C-alpha positions in Angstrom: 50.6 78.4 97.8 50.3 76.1 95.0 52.5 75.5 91.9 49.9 77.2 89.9 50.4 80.4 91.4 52.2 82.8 89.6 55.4 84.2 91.0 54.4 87.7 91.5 55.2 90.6 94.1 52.4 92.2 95.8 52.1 95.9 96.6 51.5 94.3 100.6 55.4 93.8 100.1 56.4 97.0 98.9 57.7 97.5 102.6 60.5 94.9 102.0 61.2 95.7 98.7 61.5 99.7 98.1 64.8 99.8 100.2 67.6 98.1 98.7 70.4 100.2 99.4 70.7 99.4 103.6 72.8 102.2 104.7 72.3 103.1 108.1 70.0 106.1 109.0 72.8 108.5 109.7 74.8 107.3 106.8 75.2 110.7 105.4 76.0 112.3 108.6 78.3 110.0 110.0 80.5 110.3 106.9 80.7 114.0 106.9 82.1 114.1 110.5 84.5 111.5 109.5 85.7 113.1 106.9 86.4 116.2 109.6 88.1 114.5 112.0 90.3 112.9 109.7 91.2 116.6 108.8 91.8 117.3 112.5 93.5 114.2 113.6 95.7 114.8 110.4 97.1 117.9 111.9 97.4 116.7 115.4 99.5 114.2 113.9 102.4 116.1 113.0 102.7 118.1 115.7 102.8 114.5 118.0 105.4 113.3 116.3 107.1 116.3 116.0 107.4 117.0 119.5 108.0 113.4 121.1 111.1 113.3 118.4 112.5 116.6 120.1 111.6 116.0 123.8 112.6 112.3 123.6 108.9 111.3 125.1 107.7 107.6 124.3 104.4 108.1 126.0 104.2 111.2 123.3 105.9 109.9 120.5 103.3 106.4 121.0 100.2 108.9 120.9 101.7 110.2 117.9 102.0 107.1 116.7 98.5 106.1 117.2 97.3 109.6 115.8 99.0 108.1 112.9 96.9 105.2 112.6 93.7 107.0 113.6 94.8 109.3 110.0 94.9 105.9 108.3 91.7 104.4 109.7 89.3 107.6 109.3 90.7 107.6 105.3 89.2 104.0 105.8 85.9 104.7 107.4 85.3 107.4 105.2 86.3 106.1 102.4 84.1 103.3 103.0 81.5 105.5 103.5 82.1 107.3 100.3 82.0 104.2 98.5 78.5 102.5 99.9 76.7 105.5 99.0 78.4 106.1 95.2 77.5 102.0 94.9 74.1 102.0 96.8 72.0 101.4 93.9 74.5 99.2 91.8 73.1 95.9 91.2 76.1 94.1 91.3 75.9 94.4 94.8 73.6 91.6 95.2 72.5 92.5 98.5 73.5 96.4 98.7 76.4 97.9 100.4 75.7 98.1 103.9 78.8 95.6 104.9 81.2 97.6 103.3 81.4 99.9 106.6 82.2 96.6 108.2 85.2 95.7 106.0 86.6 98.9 106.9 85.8 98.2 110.6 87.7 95.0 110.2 90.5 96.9 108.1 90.9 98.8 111.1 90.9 96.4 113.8 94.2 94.9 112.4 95.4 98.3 112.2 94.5 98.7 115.7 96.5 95.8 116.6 99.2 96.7 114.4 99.7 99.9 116.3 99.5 98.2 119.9 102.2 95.9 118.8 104.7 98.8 117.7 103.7 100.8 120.7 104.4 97.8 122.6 107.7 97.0 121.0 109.1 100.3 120.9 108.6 100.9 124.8 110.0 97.6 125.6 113.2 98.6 123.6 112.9 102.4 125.7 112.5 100.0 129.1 115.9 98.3 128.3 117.9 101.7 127.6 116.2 104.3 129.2 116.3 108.2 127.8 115.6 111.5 129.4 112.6 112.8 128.8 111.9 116.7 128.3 109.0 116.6 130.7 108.5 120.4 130.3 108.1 120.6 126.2 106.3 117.3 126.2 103.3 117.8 128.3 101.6 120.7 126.7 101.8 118.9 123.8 100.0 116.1 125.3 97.8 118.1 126.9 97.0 119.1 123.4 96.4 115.8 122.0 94.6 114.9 124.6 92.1 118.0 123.6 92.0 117.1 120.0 91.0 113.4 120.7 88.1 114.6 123.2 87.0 117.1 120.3 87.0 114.1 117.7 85.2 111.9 120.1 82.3 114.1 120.3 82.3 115.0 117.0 81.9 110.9 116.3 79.9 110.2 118.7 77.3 107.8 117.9 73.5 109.1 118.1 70.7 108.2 120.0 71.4 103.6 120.7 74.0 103.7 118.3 76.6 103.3 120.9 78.5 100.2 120.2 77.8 98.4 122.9 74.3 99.2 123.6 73.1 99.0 120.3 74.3 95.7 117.8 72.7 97.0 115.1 74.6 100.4 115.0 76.7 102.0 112.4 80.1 99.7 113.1 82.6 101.3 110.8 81.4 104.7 113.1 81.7 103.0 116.5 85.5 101.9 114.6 86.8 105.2 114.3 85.1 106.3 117.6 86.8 103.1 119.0 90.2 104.1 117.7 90.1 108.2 119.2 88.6 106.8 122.2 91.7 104.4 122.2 94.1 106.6 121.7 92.5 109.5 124.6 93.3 106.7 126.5 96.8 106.5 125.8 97.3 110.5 125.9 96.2 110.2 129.5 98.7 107.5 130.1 101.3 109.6 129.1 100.3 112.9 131.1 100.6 110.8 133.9 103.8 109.1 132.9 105.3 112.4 132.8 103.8 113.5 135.8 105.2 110.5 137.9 108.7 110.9 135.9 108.6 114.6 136.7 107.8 114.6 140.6 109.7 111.0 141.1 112.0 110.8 139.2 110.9 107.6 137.5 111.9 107.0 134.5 110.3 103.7 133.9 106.8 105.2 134.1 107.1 106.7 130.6 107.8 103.4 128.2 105.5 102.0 131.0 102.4 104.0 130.6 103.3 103.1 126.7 103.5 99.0 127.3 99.9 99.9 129.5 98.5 101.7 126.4 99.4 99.0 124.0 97.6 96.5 126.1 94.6 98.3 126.1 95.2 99.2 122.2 95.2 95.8 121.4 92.1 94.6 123.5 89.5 97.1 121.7 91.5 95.4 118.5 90.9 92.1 119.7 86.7 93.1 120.3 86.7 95.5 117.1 88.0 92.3 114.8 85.0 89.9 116.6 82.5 92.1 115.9 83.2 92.7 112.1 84.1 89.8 111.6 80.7 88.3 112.7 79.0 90.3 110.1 81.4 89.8 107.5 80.6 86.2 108.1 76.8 86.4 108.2 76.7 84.8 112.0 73.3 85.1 113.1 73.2 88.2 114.3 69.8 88.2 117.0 68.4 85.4 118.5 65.5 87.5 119.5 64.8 88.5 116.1 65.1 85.3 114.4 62.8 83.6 117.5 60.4 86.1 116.4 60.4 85.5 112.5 59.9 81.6 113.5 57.2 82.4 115.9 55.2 84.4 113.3 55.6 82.1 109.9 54.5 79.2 112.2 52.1 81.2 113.7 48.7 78.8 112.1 50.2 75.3 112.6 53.4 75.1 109.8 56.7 74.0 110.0 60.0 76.1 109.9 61.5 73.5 108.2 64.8 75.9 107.6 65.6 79.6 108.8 68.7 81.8 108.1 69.4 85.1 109.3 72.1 88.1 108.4 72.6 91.4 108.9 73.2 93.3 105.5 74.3 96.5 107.4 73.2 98.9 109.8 70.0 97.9 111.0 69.3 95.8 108.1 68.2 92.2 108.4 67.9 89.4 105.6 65.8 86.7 106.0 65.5 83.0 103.9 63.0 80.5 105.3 61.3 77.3 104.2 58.0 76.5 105.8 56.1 73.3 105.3 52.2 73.6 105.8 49.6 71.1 104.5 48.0 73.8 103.3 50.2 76.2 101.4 49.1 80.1 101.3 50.0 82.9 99.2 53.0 84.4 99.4 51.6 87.7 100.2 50.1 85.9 103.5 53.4 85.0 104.8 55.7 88.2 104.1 52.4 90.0 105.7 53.3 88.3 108.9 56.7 89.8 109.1 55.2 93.1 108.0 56.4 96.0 110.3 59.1 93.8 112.1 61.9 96.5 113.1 64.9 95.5 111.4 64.0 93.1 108.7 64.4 94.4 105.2 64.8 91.6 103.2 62.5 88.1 103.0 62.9 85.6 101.1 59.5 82.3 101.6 60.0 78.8 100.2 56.8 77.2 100.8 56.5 72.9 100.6 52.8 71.6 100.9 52.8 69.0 103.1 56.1 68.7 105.1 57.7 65.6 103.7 58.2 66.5 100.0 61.7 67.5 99.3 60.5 69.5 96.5 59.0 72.9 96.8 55.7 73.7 95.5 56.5 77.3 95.2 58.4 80.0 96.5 58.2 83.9 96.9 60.5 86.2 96.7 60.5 90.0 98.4 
């Protein structure tokens, strides 16, 4: 386009520009499961705790403990939730709220770790002064946590490729709290077998064992949790496919891709800025028609130099 050309946006880019709120497609269902099992784990929480003080168990008192966090982390996620949809349609938010699920995911990735460190500490402490452990009250109890985290993880379990590790452009702050329960299921079977072990064996050890165990593996979906948020938070390029595609298509009649950035705004929301030089320039329209009906991409932003050596722009679009 020339600089004559008004700055205008054409009903042909209505398809970028009628979303602006980029919550993910299950937005509204996701948050009302949260909000259940946060209910549920509350509940389950007390009676963990509860029972691994009385029975002396440290595998049961550490699933307690990570109930605990899971409470802390779902008031996170849905809270997060809560607050993305109340602010969907504020403009302050430049570019929506769709990263404010990842903040929480982030939020509780260090809680996460937090927790495997305690765990970790505490059963340490329990390997150095070993006490007796009512095996008979404490495993129906974890038994029982172990039910509760199973019903939570189905409850939170991500639909259709939203599973975090098949699909990077799922609903992170969900995969977060399904990350933690799935976590902490994790630990509740440590400690049924601790107690079996300590039980049949007479080990001892195996109980602040299967809780040093736990905290490892605690603090490794921490560790992969904190990458993954963090990557958003910090607007790393987030598909190399997608972006090859964008370049392929703009340069698709002979211009230049002079500059190309790509974000996620949230879940399954894309931004886009580019700056294409072409020694002949065309409408706006013609360029944001080439990314029309590219899965993913819900924002575009064209900067358009004629020629391919001025350092000034002749004109730019904007979705």
């Amino acid at each position: 386009m020339t600089a004559a050309d008004p700055i205008r946006q054409p009903a042909e880019l209505d398809a970028f520009r009628e979303d602006r709120t980029y919550l993910g497609a299950d937005h509204r269902r996701n948050e009302r499961r949260t909000w259940v099992v946060t209910a549920i784990c509350a509940v389950t929480l007390t009676v963990l705790v509860a029972g691994g003080l009385a029975f002396r168990s440290m595998a049961l008192t550490a699933a307690g403990l990570h109930m605990g966090a899971h409470v802390a982390a779902l008031l996170v996620a849905s809270g997060a939730y809560a607050l993305a949809r109340r602010h969907a349609e504020n403009p302050a938010f430049s570019f929506g709220t769709g990263k404010i699920g990842y903040l929480a995911s982030f939020a509780n990735a260090v809680v996460l770790g937090v927790t495997a460190a305690l765990i970790a500490w505490e059963s340490v402490g329990r390997l150095m002064a070993p006490e007796a452990v009512d095996y008979a009250g404490a495993f129906p109890l974890a038994g029982a946590g172990l039910a509760v985290n199973l019903i939570c993880i189905w409850l939170l379990r991500p639909t259709g490729a939203q599973a975090m590790r098949n699909d990077p452009d799922g609903d992170l702050n969900l995969s977060a709290a399904h990350l933690h329960l799935t976590a902490d299921a994790a630990v509740s079977v440590l400690a049924l077998g601790a107690m079996l072990a300590g039980q049949a064996f007479g080990w001892g050890f195996a109980d602040p064992l299967a809780g040093l165990v736990g905290a490892a593996l605690v603090g490794h979906f921490a560790v992969q949790l904190m990458r993954r948020s963090a990557a958003t938070l910090l607007d790393i390029n987030p598909s190399a496919e997608l972006t090859a595609e964008v370049r392929a298509r703009l340069s698709a009649q002979g211009e230049r891709v002079v500059d190309l950035h790509l974000w996620r705004l949230g879940p399954g929301h894309h931004a886009a800025i580019a700056v294409l030089a072409a020694p002949h320039p065309q409408p706006a329209a013609a360029y944001h028609a080439r990314l029309k009906g590219l899965a993913g991409l819900s924002h575009v932003t064209v900067e358009v130099r004629e020629g391919g050596d001025s350092p000034h722009p002749h004109g730019h679009s904007h979705d």
